[in-house]
Amino acid sequence: YGAVLFADVSGFTAMSEMLTAIGKEGAEEITEIVNNYFTAMLTVNDRIGGDLLKFGGDALLIFFNGETGPSKALITGKEMMAAMENFSQVRTSQGVFPLRMKIGIAVGPIFLARLGTQESMDHVVMGTTLNNMARAEQYAAAGEIIVHRSVYNATSDSARYSPLREEFFKFEELRSLEVAAKVSPTKPLLQELA
C-alpha cells in the first residue's frame, strides 16, 4: 500500500530533436540538460523519502510507502513543480525552450516485484492504483498536479483541491505546514526488496 507519483515534462521532445540534429555537440548538450533536470528532481525526492521506480526520457515514477505516502507524494510534487522553475526557459545553442511538468498521483494497494533474469532484474509495478495514477497524469495540464479520489480522501483535511472530473481533483495547495513537519524520510522500500 502506498502512493505513486508520475511526473512528465512537456517541451523535451522538441528540444531533443533540435539538439540531436546538430550532432555530437547537441547530444552532449541535451545529456547535460537531462542530467541537471534529473538531479534537481531526485534531490527533492531523496529529501522526502520516495522510491524511484523508473525514469526514462523525461519521466519519473516514484513510490511512497505506507500511510504517509499520499502526503509525501503531494509535498514531493509541489516541490518538484517549484524546482521546475529553473527549467522554465532552457537556453541552448539552438534557442530557448520552455519546459513544463505535469504530475498524476494515486494511492492504494500495488503489486511491486523484482522480475527478470539473474543478469537483468527490473522493478515492476502493477495494479488499479497505477491505472488511476496514469489517468490522473493524462488529465493534468502543464503545471498541474492531478490526484485520484484516493489521494483526495487521504489528504483533504490538509490540502485544498478543485474538482476536475469523475474521480479526479486538481491539487491547489497545502493548508498547513504541519503536514510537511509530520513527513520524515523513511527507509526506502526497494532496499527491502533487494
Short mmCIF file of N, CA and C in Angstrom, two decimals:
data_model
loop_
_atom_site.label_atom_id
_atom_site.label_comp_id
_atom_site.label_asym_id
_atom_site.label_seq_id
_atom_site.Cartn_x
_atom_site.Cartn_y
_atom_site.Cartn_z
N TYR A 1 0.84 -1.18 0.00
CA TYR A 1 0.00 0.00 0.00
C TYR A 1 0.88 1.23 0.00
N GLY A 2 0.51 2.22 -0.82
CA GLY A 2 1.26 3.46 -0.85
C GLY A 2 0.79 4.35 -1.98
N ALA A 3 1.48 5.45 -2.15
CA ALA A 3 1.15 6.41 -3.21
C ALA A 3 2.16 6.30 -4.33
N VAL A 4 1.67 6.49 -5.55
CA VAL A 4 2.54 6.52 -6.72
C VAL A 4 2.37 7.86 -7.41
N LEU A 5 3.49 8.42 -7.83
CA LEU A 5 3.54 9.73 -8.49
C LEU A 5 4.21 9.54 -9.84
N PHE A 6 3.58 10.07 -10.88
CA PHE A 6 4.17 10.05 -12.22
C PHE A 6 4.32 11.49 -12.67
N ALA A 7 5.56 11.88 -12.99
CA ALA A 7 5.85 13.24 -13.44
C ALA A 7 6.39 13.17 -14.86
N ASP A 8 5.82 13.99 -15.73
CA ASP A 8 6.23 14.03 -17.13
C ASP A 8 6.45 15.49 -17.53
N VAL A 9 7.38 15.71 -18.43
CA VAL A 9 7.73 17.07 -18.84
C VAL A 9 7.38 17.28 -20.30
N SER A 10 6.71 18.38 -20.58
CA SER A 10 6.46 18.76 -21.97
C SER A 10 7.53 19.74 -22.42
N GLY A 11 7.93 19.63 -23.67
CA GLY A 11 8.96 20.51 -24.23
C GLY A 11 10.28 19.80 -24.49
N PHE A 12 10.51 18.66 -23.84
CA PHE A 12 11.77 17.95 -24.02
C PHE A 12 11.92 17.39 -25.43
N THR A 13 10.84 16.89 -26.00
CA THR A 13 10.93 16.27 -27.31
C THR A 13 11.39 17.26 -28.37
N ALA A 14 10.76 18.44 -28.39
CA ALA A 14 11.14 19.46 -29.38
C ALA A 14 12.60 19.89 -29.18
N MET A 15 12.99 20.07 -27.93
CA MET A 15 14.37 20.47 -27.64
C MET A 15 15.34 19.37 -28.06
N SER A 16 15.01 18.12 -27.72
CA SER A 16 15.89 17.00 -28.08
C SER A 16 16.06 16.86 -29.58
N GLU A 17 14.96 16.99 -30.32
CA GLU A 17 15.05 16.88 -31.77
C GLU A 17 15.94 17.95 -32.38
N MET A 18 15.80 19.17 -31.89
CA MET A 18 16.64 20.27 -32.41
C MET A 18 18.11 20.05 -32.08
N LEU A 19 18.38 19.61 -30.86
CA LEU A 19 19.77 19.47 -30.44
C LEU A 19 20.44 18.24 -31.05
N THR A 20 19.73 17.14 -31.14
CA THR A 20 20.35 15.95 -31.73
C THR A 20 20.59 16.11 -33.22
N ALA A 21 19.84 16.99 -33.86
CA ALA A 21 20.02 17.22 -35.30
C ALA A 21 21.38 17.85 -35.62
N ILE A 22 22.01 18.49 -34.64
CA ILE A 22 23.30 19.14 -34.91
C ILE A 22 24.48 18.21 -34.61
N GLY A 23 24.20 16.98 -34.16
CA GLY A 23 25.27 16.02 -33.97
C GLY A 23 25.75 15.88 -32.55
N LYS A 24 27.04 15.55 -32.41
CA LYS A 24 27.64 15.22 -31.12
C LYS A 24 27.50 16.35 -30.10
N GLU A 25 27.73 17.58 -30.52
CA GLU A 25 27.64 18.72 -29.60
C GLU A 25 26.21 18.85 -29.04
N GLY A 26 25.23 18.65 -29.90
CA GLY A 26 23.84 18.72 -29.47
C GLY A 26 23.48 17.60 -28.52
N ALA A 27 24.00 16.39 -28.82
CA ALA A 27 23.75 15.25 -27.94
C ALA A 27 24.36 15.48 -26.56
N GLU A 28 25.55 16.07 -26.53
CA GLU A 28 26.19 16.38 -25.25
C GLU A 28 25.39 17.43 -24.49
N GLU A 29 24.87 18.41 -25.22
CA GLU A 29 24.09 19.47 -24.60
C GLU A 29 22.79 18.92 -24.00
N ILE A 30 22.08 18.07 -24.73
CA ILE A 30 20.84 17.50 -24.21
C ILE A 30 21.11 16.58 -23.03
N THR A 31 22.23 15.85 -23.08
CA THR A 31 22.60 14.98 -21.95
C THR A 31 22.81 15.80 -20.69
N GLU A 32 23.50 16.92 -20.82
CA GLU A 32 23.75 17.78 -19.66
C GLU A 32 22.44 18.35 -19.11
N ILE A 33 21.54 18.78 -19.97
CA ILE A 33 20.26 19.33 -19.53
C ILE A 33 19.43 18.26 -18.81
N VAL A 34 19.34 17.08 -19.40
CA VAL A 34 18.56 15.99 -18.80
C VAL A 34 19.17 15.58 -17.46
N ASN A 35 20.48 15.48 -17.39
CA ASN A 35 21.13 15.13 -16.12
C ASN A 35 20.87 16.18 -15.05
N ASN A 36 20.92 17.46 -15.42
CA ASN A 36 20.62 18.53 -14.46
C ASN A 36 19.18 18.45 -13.98
N TYR A 37 18.26 18.16 -14.91
CA TYR A 37 16.85 18.01 -14.57
C TYR A 37 16.65 16.86 -13.59
N PHE A 38 17.19 15.67 -13.91
CA PHE A 38 17.03 14.53 -13.02
C PHE A 38 17.67 14.78 -11.66
N THR A 39 18.83 15.43 -11.64
CA THR A 39 19.48 15.74 -10.37
C THR A 39 18.58 16.62 -9.50
N ALA A 40 17.98 17.63 -10.09
CA ALA A 40 17.10 18.53 -9.33
C ALA A 40 15.88 17.78 -8.80
N MET A 41 15.26 16.97 -9.64
CA MET A 41 14.04 16.26 -9.23
C MET A 41 14.34 15.18 -8.19
N LEU A 42 15.44 14.46 -8.38
CA LEU A 42 15.76 13.39 -7.45
C LEU A 42 16.28 13.93 -6.12
N THR A 43 16.85 15.12 -6.11
CA THR A 43 17.23 15.77 -4.86
C THR A 43 15.98 16.03 -4.02
N VAL A 44 14.92 16.52 -4.65
CA VAL A 44 13.64 16.73 -3.96
C VAL A 44 13.14 15.39 -3.44
N ASN A 45 13.09 14.39 -4.29
CA ASN A 45 12.57 13.09 -3.90
C ASN A 45 13.36 12.48 -2.76
N ASP A 46 14.67 12.53 -2.84
CA ASP A 46 15.51 11.92 -1.80
C ASP A 46 15.29 12.59 -0.45
N ARG A 47 15.07 13.88 -0.44
CA ARG A 47 14.84 14.61 0.80
C ARG A 47 13.55 14.15 1.49
N ILE A 48 12.54 13.80 0.70
CA ILE A 48 11.24 13.44 1.27
C ILE A 48 11.11 11.94 1.49
N GLY A 49 11.81 11.14 0.73
CA GLY A 49 11.87 9.72 1.02
C GLY A 49 11.09 8.80 0.10
N GLY A 50 10.90 9.18 -1.15
CA GLY A 50 10.24 8.30 -2.10
C GLY A 50 11.23 7.33 -2.72
N ASP A 51 10.68 6.26 -3.28
CA ASP A 51 11.48 5.27 -4.00
C ASP A 51 11.32 5.53 -5.49
N LEU A 52 12.42 5.85 -6.17
CA LEU A 52 12.38 5.99 -7.62
C LEU A 52 12.24 4.60 -8.22
N LEU A 53 11.12 4.35 -8.91
CA LEU A 53 10.90 3.05 -9.53
C LEU A 53 11.41 3.02 -10.95
N LYS A 54 11.18 4.09 -11.69
CA LYS A 54 11.60 4.14 -13.10
C LYS A 54 11.85 5.58 -13.49
N PHE A 55 12.77 5.75 -14.42
CA PHE A 55 12.85 7.00 -15.14
C PHE A 55 13.25 6.69 -16.56
N GLY A 56 12.71 7.47 -17.46
CA GLY A 56 13.01 7.26 -18.86
C GLY A 56 12.64 8.49 -19.63
N GLY A 57 13.47 8.85 -20.58
CA GLY A 57 13.21 10.09 -21.30
C GLY A 57 13.24 11.24 -20.32
N ASP A 58 12.09 11.82 -20.10
CA ASP A 58 11.98 12.92 -19.14
C ASP A 58 10.97 12.61 -18.04
N ALA A 59 10.57 11.36 -17.89
CA ALA A 59 9.52 10.98 -16.94
C ALA A 59 10.10 10.26 -15.73
N LEU A 60 9.38 10.41 -14.59
CA LEU A 60 9.76 9.76 -13.34
C LEU A 60 8.54 9.05 -12.75
N LEU A 61 8.76 7.85 -12.21
CA LEU A 61 7.74 7.12 -11.47
C LEU A 61 8.29 6.88 -10.08
N ILE A 62 7.58 7.41 -9.07
CA ILE A 62 8.07 7.38 -7.69
C ILE A 62 7.01 6.75 -6.79
N PHE A 63 7.44 5.92 -5.85
CA PHE A 63 6.56 5.24 -4.91
C PHE A 63 6.83 5.76 -3.50
N PHE A 64 5.74 5.99 -2.74
CA PHE A 64 5.82 6.43 -1.35
C PHE A 64 5.08 5.40 -0.50
N ASN A 65 5.81 4.66 0.31
CA ASN A 65 5.28 3.53 1.05
C ASN A 65 4.46 3.97 2.26
N GLY A 66 3.36 3.29 2.51
CA GLY A 66 2.63 3.42 3.76
C GLY A 66 1.62 4.55 3.83
N GLU A 67 1.14 4.75 5.04
CA GLU A 67 0.06 5.72 5.31
C GLU A 67 0.47 7.17 5.04
N THR A 68 1.75 7.49 5.17
CA THR A 68 2.20 8.86 4.90
C THR A 68 2.45 9.08 3.41
N GLY A 69 2.30 8.03 2.61
CA GLY A 69 2.56 8.12 1.18
C GLY A 69 1.84 9.24 0.46
N PRO A 70 0.52 9.41 0.67
CA PRO A 70 -0.18 10.49 -0.04
C PRO A 70 0.37 11.88 0.28
N SER A 71 0.66 12.13 1.56
CA SER A 71 1.21 13.44 1.94
C SER A 71 2.60 13.64 1.36
N LYS A 72 3.42 12.59 1.42
CA LYS A 72 4.76 12.69 0.86
C LYS A 72 4.71 12.94 -0.65
N ALA A 73 3.79 12.26 -1.33
CA ALA A 73 3.67 12.45 -2.78
C ALA A 73 3.26 13.88 -3.11
N LEU A 74 2.31 14.43 -2.35
CA LEU A 74 1.89 15.82 -2.60
C LEU A 74 3.04 16.80 -2.36
N ILE A 75 3.75 16.62 -1.27
CA ILE A 75 4.86 17.52 -0.95
C ILE A 75 5.94 17.41 -2.03
N THR A 76 6.24 16.17 -2.43
CA THR A 76 7.24 15.97 -3.49
C THR A 76 6.80 16.63 -4.78
N GLY A 77 5.54 16.41 -5.17
CA GLY A 77 5.03 17.03 -6.39
C GLY A 77 5.10 18.54 -6.34
N LYS A 78 4.69 19.11 -5.22
CA LYS A 78 4.72 20.57 -5.06
C LYS A 78 6.16 21.09 -5.18
N GLU A 79 7.10 20.42 -4.51
CA GLU A 79 8.49 20.87 -4.55
C GLU A 79 9.14 20.64 -5.92
N MET A 80 8.73 19.56 -6.59
CA MET A 80 9.25 19.33 -7.95
C MET A 80 8.76 20.43 -8.89
N MET A 81 7.51 20.83 -8.75
CA MET A 81 6.99 21.93 -9.57
C MET A 81 7.78 23.21 -9.31
N ALA A 82 8.10 23.47 -8.06
CA ALA A 82 8.90 24.66 -7.73
C ALA A 82 10.30 24.54 -8.36
N ALA A 83 10.90 23.35 -8.30
CA ALA A 83 12.23 23.15 -8.89
C ALA A 83 12.20 23.30 -10.41
N MET A 84 11.04 23.04 -11.02
CA MET A 84 10.92 23.18 -12.48
C MET A 84 11.05 24.63 -12.93
N GLU A 85 10.89 25.57 -12.03
CA GLU A 85 11.09 26.98 -12.41
C GLU A 85 12.48 27.20 -13.00
N ASN A 86 13.45 26.42 -12.55
CA ASN A 86 14.81 26.54 -13.08
C ASN A 86 14.92 26.03 -14.51
N PHE A 87 13.88 25.35 -14.99
CA PHE A 87 13.88 24.79 -16.33
C PHE A 87 12.77 25.39 -17.20
N SER A 88 12.16 26.46 -16.73
CA SER A 88 11.03 27.04 -17.46
C SER A 88 11.46 27.66 -18.79
N GLN A 89 12.69 28.12 -18.90
CA GLN A 89 13.23 28.68 -20.13
C GLN A 89 14.67 28.20 -20.27
N VAL A 90 14.85 27.04 -20.89
CA VAL A 90 16.18 26.44 -21.01
C VAL A 90 16.88 27.01 -22.24
N ARG A 91 18.01 27.66 -21.99
CA ARG A 91 18.79 28.25 -23.08
C ARG A 91 19.73 27.19 -23.65
N THR A 92 19.70 27.04 -24.96
CA THR A 92 20.56 26.09 -25.65
C THR A 92 21.22 26.78 -26.84
N SER A 93 22.11 26.07 -27.50
CA SER A 93 22.75 26.60 -28.70
C SER A 93 21.75 26.77 -29.84
N GLN A 94 20.59 26.13 -29.74
CA GLN A 94 19.58 26.19 -30.79
C GLN A 94 18.37 27.04 -30.41
N GLY A 95 18.51 27.79 -29.32
CA GLY A 95 17.41 28.66 -28.89
C GLY A 95 16.96 28.35 -27.47
N VAL A 96 15.88 29.01 -27.09
CA VAL A 96 15.33 28.85 -25.74
C VAL A 96 14.10 27.95 -25.83
N PHE A 97 14.04 26.97 -24.92
CA PHE A 97 12.94 26.01 -24.92
C PHE A 97 12.23 26.04 -23.56
N PRO A 98 10.91 26.24 -23.57
CA PRO A 98 10.16 26.19 -22.31
C PRO A 98 9.85 24.74 -21.93
N LEU A 99 10.14 24.38 -20.70
CA LEU A 99 9.82 23.05 -20.20
C LEU A 99 8.81 23.19 -19.06
N ARG A 100 7.78 22.35 -19.08
CA ARG A 100 6.73 22.36 -18.05
C ARG A 100 6.46 20.94 -17.61
N MET A 101 6.15 20.77 -16.34
CA MET A 101 5.89 19.45 -15.78
C MET A 101 4.41 19.29 -15.49
N LYS A 102 3.92 18.04 -15.59
CA LYS A 102 2.58 17.69 -15.11
C LYS A 102 2.71 16.41 -14.32
N ILE A 103 1.86 16.28 -13.28
CA ILE A 103 2.00 15.18 -12.34
C ILE A 103 0.64 14.54 -12.08
N GLY A 104 0.63 13.21 -11.98
CA GLY A 104 -0.53 12.45 -11.55
C GLY A 104 -0.17 11.62 -10.33
N ILE A 105 -1.10 11.56 -9.36
CA ILE A 105 -0.85 10.81 -8.12
C ILE A 105 -2.08 9.99 -7.76
N ALA A 106 -1.85 8.76 -7.30
CA ALA A 106 -2.91 7.91 -6.76
C ALA A 106 -2.35 7.14 -5.58
N VAL A 107 -3.25 6.60 -4.77
CA VAL A 107 -2.83 5.81 -3.61
C VAL A 107 -3.70 4.57 -3.50
N GLY A 108 -3.10 3.49 -3.02
CA GLY A 108 -3.83 2.25 -2.82
C GLY A 108 -2.89 1.08 -2.86
N PRO A 109 -3.45 -0.13 -2.92
CA PRO A 109 -2.60 -1.32 -3.00
C PRO A 109 -1.94 -1.41 -4.37
N ILE A 110 -0.71 -1.87 -4.37
CA ILE A 110 0.01 -2.06 -5.64
C ILE A 110 0.74 -3.39 -5.58
N PHE A 111 1.05 -3.90 -6.75
CA PHE A 111 1.90 -5.08 -6.86
C PHE A 111 3.27 -4.58 -7.26
N LEU A 112 4.26 -4.81 -6.41
CA LEU A 112 5.63 -4.37 -6.66
C LEU A 112 6.54 -5.58 -6.53
N ALA A 113 7.29 -5.86 -7.58
CA ALA A 113 8.18 -7.02 -7.56
C ALA A 113 9.41 -6.75 -8.40
N ARG A 114 10.43 -7.54 -8.15
CA ARG A 114 11.63 -7.55 -8.99
C ARG A 114 11.51 -8.76 -9.88
N LEU A 115 11.44 -8.52 -11.18
CA LEU A 115 11.28 -9.61 -12.14
C LEU A 115 12.40 -9.58 -13.16
N GLY A 116 12.66 -10.72 -13.74
CA GLY A 116 13.67 -10.80 -14.79
C GLY A 116 14.56 -12.00 -14.61
N THR A 117 15.75 -11.91 -15.14
CA THR A 117 16.74 -12.98 -15.03
C THR A 117 17.80 -12.58 -14.03
N GLN A 118 18.69 -13.51 -13.70
CA GLN A 118 19.76 -13.18 -12.77
C GLN A 118 20.65 -12.06 -13.32
N GLU A 119 20.78 -11.98 -14.64
CA GLU A 119 21.63 -10.97 -15.26
C GLU A 119 20.93 -9.61 -15.36
N SER A 120 19.61 -9.63 -15.41
CA SER A 120 18.88 -8.38 -15.65
C SER A 120 17.56 -8.38 -14.88
N MET A 121 17.55 -7.70 -13.76
CA MET A 121 16.34 -7.58 -12.95
C MET A 121 15.77 -6.16 -13.11
N ASP A 122 14.45 -6.07 -13.03
CA ASP A 122 13.79 -4.78 -13.14
C ASP A 122 12.64 -4.74 -12.14
N HIS A 123 12.37 -3.56 -11.61
CA HIS A 123 11.22 -3.40 -10.73
C HIS A 123 9.97 -3.23 -11.59
N VAL A 124 8.93 -3.96 -11.24
CA VAL A 124 7.67 -3.92 -11.97
C VAL A 124 6.59 -3.52 -10.98
N VAL A 125 5.75 -2.59 -11.39
CA VAL A 125 4.64 -2.12 -10.56
C VAL A 125 3.37 -2.26 -11.39
N MET A 126 2.35 -2.87 -10.78
CA MET A 126 1.09 -3.07 -11.49
C MET A 126 -0.08 -2.86 -10.54
N GLY A 127 -1.25 -2.71 -11.14
CA GLY A 127 -2.47 -2.67 -10.35
C GLY A 127 -3.34 -1.47 -10.68
N THR A 128 -4.54 -1.49 -10.12
CA THR A 128 -5.52 -0.43 -10.34
C THR A 128 -4.98 0.93 -9.91
N THR A 129 -4.21 0.95 -8.84
CA THR A 129 -3.65 2.23 -8.36
C THR A 129 -2.79 2.87 -9.44
N LEU A 130 -1.99 2.08 -10.15
CA LEU A 130 -1.18 2.64 -11.23
C LEU A 130 -2.05 3.13 -12.38
N ASN A 131 -3.10 2.41 -12.68
CA ASN A 131 -4.03 2.87 -13.72
C ASN A 131 -4.64 4.21 -13.34
N ASN A 132 -5.02 4.36 -12.07
CA ASN A 132 -5.60 5.63 -11.61
C ASN A 132 -4.57 6.76 -11.67
N MET A 133 -3.31 6.45 -11.34
CA MET A 133 -2.25 7.46 -11.42
C MET A 133 -2.03 7.89 -12.87
N ALA A 134 -2.03 6.91 -13.78
CA ALA A 134 -1.83 7.23 -15.20
C ALA A 134 -2.96 8.11 -15.73
N ARG A 135 -4.17 7.81 -15.34
CA ARG A 135 -5.31 8.64 -15.77
C ARG A 135 -5.20 10.05 -15.19
N ALA A 136 -4.79 10.16 -13.93
CA ALA A 136 -4.61 11.48 -13.32
C ALA A 136 -3.59 12.30 -14.11
N GLU A 137 -2.48 11.67 -14.46
CA GLU A 137 -1.44 12.39 -15.22
C GLU A 137 -1.95 12.78 -16.60
N GLN A 138 -2.76 11.94 -17.23
CA GLN A 138 -3.32 12.28 -18.54
C GLN A 138 -4.25 13.49 -18.46
N TYR A 139 -4.97 13.64 -17.36
CA TYR A 139 -5.88 14.77 -17.19
C TYR A 139 -5.15 16.06 -16.83
N ALA A 140 -3.91 15.96 -16.39
CA ALA A 140 -3.16 17.14 -15.96
C ALA A 140 -2.69 17.95 -17.16
N ALA A 141 -2.81 19.25 -17.02
CA ALA A 141 -2.20 20.18 -17.98
C ALA A 141 -0.81 20.54 -17.44
N ALA A 142 0.02 21.12 -18.27
CA ALA A 142 1.35 21.54 -17.84
C ALA A 142 1.22 22.45 -16.62
N GLY A 143 2.01 22.16 -15.60
CA GLY A 143 2.00 22.95 -14.38
C GLY A 143 0.99 22.48 -13.35
N GLU A 144 0.28 21.38 -13.62
CA GLU A 144 -0.76 20.91 -12.70
C GLU A 144 -0.39 19.58 -12.04
N ILE A 145 -0.91 19.41 -10.82
CA ILE A 145 -0.87 18.13 -10.12
C ILE A 145 -2.32 17.67 -10.01
N ILE A 146 -2.61 16.53 -10.62
CA ILE A 146 -3.96 15.96 -10.56
C ILE A 146 -3.88 14.68 -9.73
N VAL A 147 -4.84 14.53 -8.82
CA VAL A 147 -4.85 13.36 -7.95
C VAL A 147 -6.15 12.58 -8.13
N HIS A 148 -6.05 11.29 -7.90
CA HIS A 148 -7.22 10.43 -7.88
C HIS A 148 -7.96 10.63 -6.55
N ARG A 149 -9.23 10.27 -6.53
CA ARG A 149 -10.04 10.41 -5.31
C ARG A 149 -9.37 9.76 -4.10
N SER A 150 -8.61 8.70 -4.31
CA SER A 150 -7.93 8.02 -3.21
C SER A 150 -6.98 8.96 -2.47
N VAL A 151 -6.29 9.82 -3.20
CA VAL A 151 -5.39 10.80 -2.58
C VAL A 151 -6.21 11.91 -1.93
N TYR A 152 -7.23 12.36 -2.63
CA TYR A 152 -8.14 13.38 -2.07
C TYR A 152 -8.69 12.92 -0.74
N ASN A 153 -9.20 11.69 -0.67
CA ASN A 153 -9.78 11.17 0.57
C ASN A 153 -8.76 11.10 1.69
N ALA A 154 -7.52 10.79 1.37
CA ALA A 154 -6.48 10.64 2.38
C ALA A 154 -5.90 11.98 2.85
N THR A 155 -6.07 13.04 2.05
CA THR A 155 -5.37 14.31 2.37
C THR A 155 -6.28 15.54 2.37
N SER A 156 -7.58 15.38 2.19
CA SER A 156 -8.45 16.56 2.05
C SER A 156 -8.48 17.43 3.30
N ASP A 157 -8.09 16.90 4.46
CA ASP A 157 -8.02 17.71 5.67
C ASP A 157 -6.79 18.61 5.69
N SER A 158 -5.77 18.29 4.88
CA SER A 158 -4.53 19.07 4.90
C SER A 158 -4.18 19.73 3.58
N ALA A 159 -5.02 19.52 2.57
CA ALA A 159 -4.75 20.11 1.25
C ALA A 159 -6.05 20.64 0.66
N ARG A 160 -5.91 21.63 -0.22
CA ARG A 160 -7.08 22.19 -0.90
C ARG A 160 -7.07 21.73 -2.35
N TYR A 161 -8.25 21.32 -2.83
CA TYR A 161 -8.41 20.80 -4.18
C TYR A 161 -9.57 21.48 -4.89
N SER A 162 -9.54 21.41 -6.21
CA SER A 162 -10.69 21.77 -7.05
C SER A 162 -11.15 20.51 -7.75
N PRO A 163 -12.47 20.26 -7.78
CA PRO A 163 -12.95 19.09 -8.53
C PRO A 163 -12.59 19.24 -10.01
N LEU A 164 -12.21 18.13 -10.63
CA LEU A 164 -11.83 18.19 -12.04
C LEU A 164 -12.83 17.42 -12.90
N ARG A 165 -12.88 16.13 -12.72
CA ARG A 165 -13.80 15.28 -13.47
C ARG A 165 -13.84 13.92 -12.80
N GLU A 166 -14.95 13.25 -12.95
CA GLU A 166 -15.12 11.90 -12.45
C GLU A 166 -14.49 11.75 -11.06
N GLU A 167 -13.44 10.98 -10.98
CA GLU A 167 -12.78 10.65 -9.71
C GLU A 167 -11.50 11.46 -9.48
N PHE A 168 -11.35 12.59 -10.14
CA PHE A 168 -10.08 13.30 -10.12
C PHE A 168 -10.22 14.74 -9.66
N PHE A 169 -9.15 15.22 -8.99
CA PHE A 169 -9.13 16.55 -8.40
C PHE A 169 -7.82 17.24 -8.72
N LYS A 170 -7.89 18.56 -8.87
CA LYS A 170 -6.69 19.36 -9.10
C LYS A 170 -6.18 19.85 -7.74
N PHE A 171 -4.93 19.52 -7.44
CA PHE A 171 -4.29 19.97 -6.21
C PHE A 171 -4.03 21.47 -6.32
N GLU A 172 -4.43 22.21 -5.28
CA GLU A 172 -4.23 23.67 -5.27
C GLU A 172 -3.11 24.06 -4.30
N GLU A 173 -3.20 23.60 -3.04
CA GLU A 173 -2.19 23.97 -2.05
C GLU A 173 -2.32 23.14 -0.80
N LEU A 174 -1.24 23.10 -0.03
CA LEU A 174 -1.29 22.50 1.29
C LEU A 174 -1.91 23.53 2.23
N ARG A 175 -2.76 23.08 3.13
CA ARG A 175 -3.43 24.01 4.05
C ARG A 175 -2.54 24.43 5.20
N SER A 176 -1.60 23.58 5.57
CA SER A 176 -0.72 23.94 6.69
C SER A 176 0.64 23.31 6.50
N LEU A 177 1.61 23.88 7.17
CA LEU A 177 2.96 23.33 7.13
C LEU A 177 3.10 22.14 8.08
N GLU A 178 2.08 21.89 8.90
CA GLU A 178 2.13 20.75 9.81
C GLU A 178 2.30 19.45 9.05
N VAL A 179 1.71 19.38 7.86
CA VAL A 179 1.83 18.16 7.05
C VAL A 179 3.28 17.90 6.74
N ALA A 180 4.00 18.91 6.31
CA ALA A 180 5.41 18.75 5.97
C ALA A 180 6.23 18.37 7.19
N ALA A 181 5.89 18.94 8.36
CA ALA A 181 6.64 18.64 9.57
C ALA A 181 6.44 17.18 10.00
N LYS A 182 5.27 16.62 9.75
CA LYS A 182 4.98 15.24 10.13
C LYS A 182 5.63 14.23 9.19
N VAL A 183 5.96 14.65 7.99
CA VAL A 183 6.50 13.73 6.99
C VAL A 183 8.01 13.73 7.08
N SER A 184 8.56 12.57 7.45
CA SER A 184 10.01 12.44 7.50
C SER A 184 10.42 11.29 6.60
N PRO A 185 11.64 11.33 6.08
CA PRO A 185 12.08 10.25 5.21
C PRO A 185 12.02 8.91 5.93
N THR A 186 11.68 7.86 5.21
CA THR A 186 11.66 6.51 5.74
C THR A 186 12.64 5.66 4.96
N LYS A 187 12.89 4.47 5.48
CA LYS A 187 13.78 3.54 4.78
C LYS A 187 13.12 3.19 3.44
N PRO A 188 13.84 3.35 2.35
CA PRO A 188 13.26 3.03 1.05
C PRO A 188 12.82 1.57 0.97
N LEU A 189 11.62 1.35 0.47
CA LEU A 189 11.07 0.02 0.32
C LEU A 189 11.92 -0.84 -0.60
N LEU A 190 12.50 -0.23 -1.62
CA LEU A 190 13.25 -1.01 -2.60
C LEU A 190 14.51 -1.65 -1.98
N GLN A 191 15.03 -1.07 -0.91
CA GLN A 191 16.15 -1.71 -0.21
C GLN A 191 15.70 -3.04 0.39
N GLU A 192 14.43 -3.07 0.86
CA GLU A 192 13.91 -4.29 1.46
C GLU A 192 13.70 -5.37 0.42
N LEU A 193 13.43 -4.99 -0.84
CA LEU A 193 13.19 -5.97 -1.90
C LEU A 193 14.48 -6.53 -2.48
N ALA A 194 15.58 -5.83 -2.27
CA ALA A 194 16.86 -6.23 -2.90
C ALA A 194 17.35 -7.57 -2.39
#
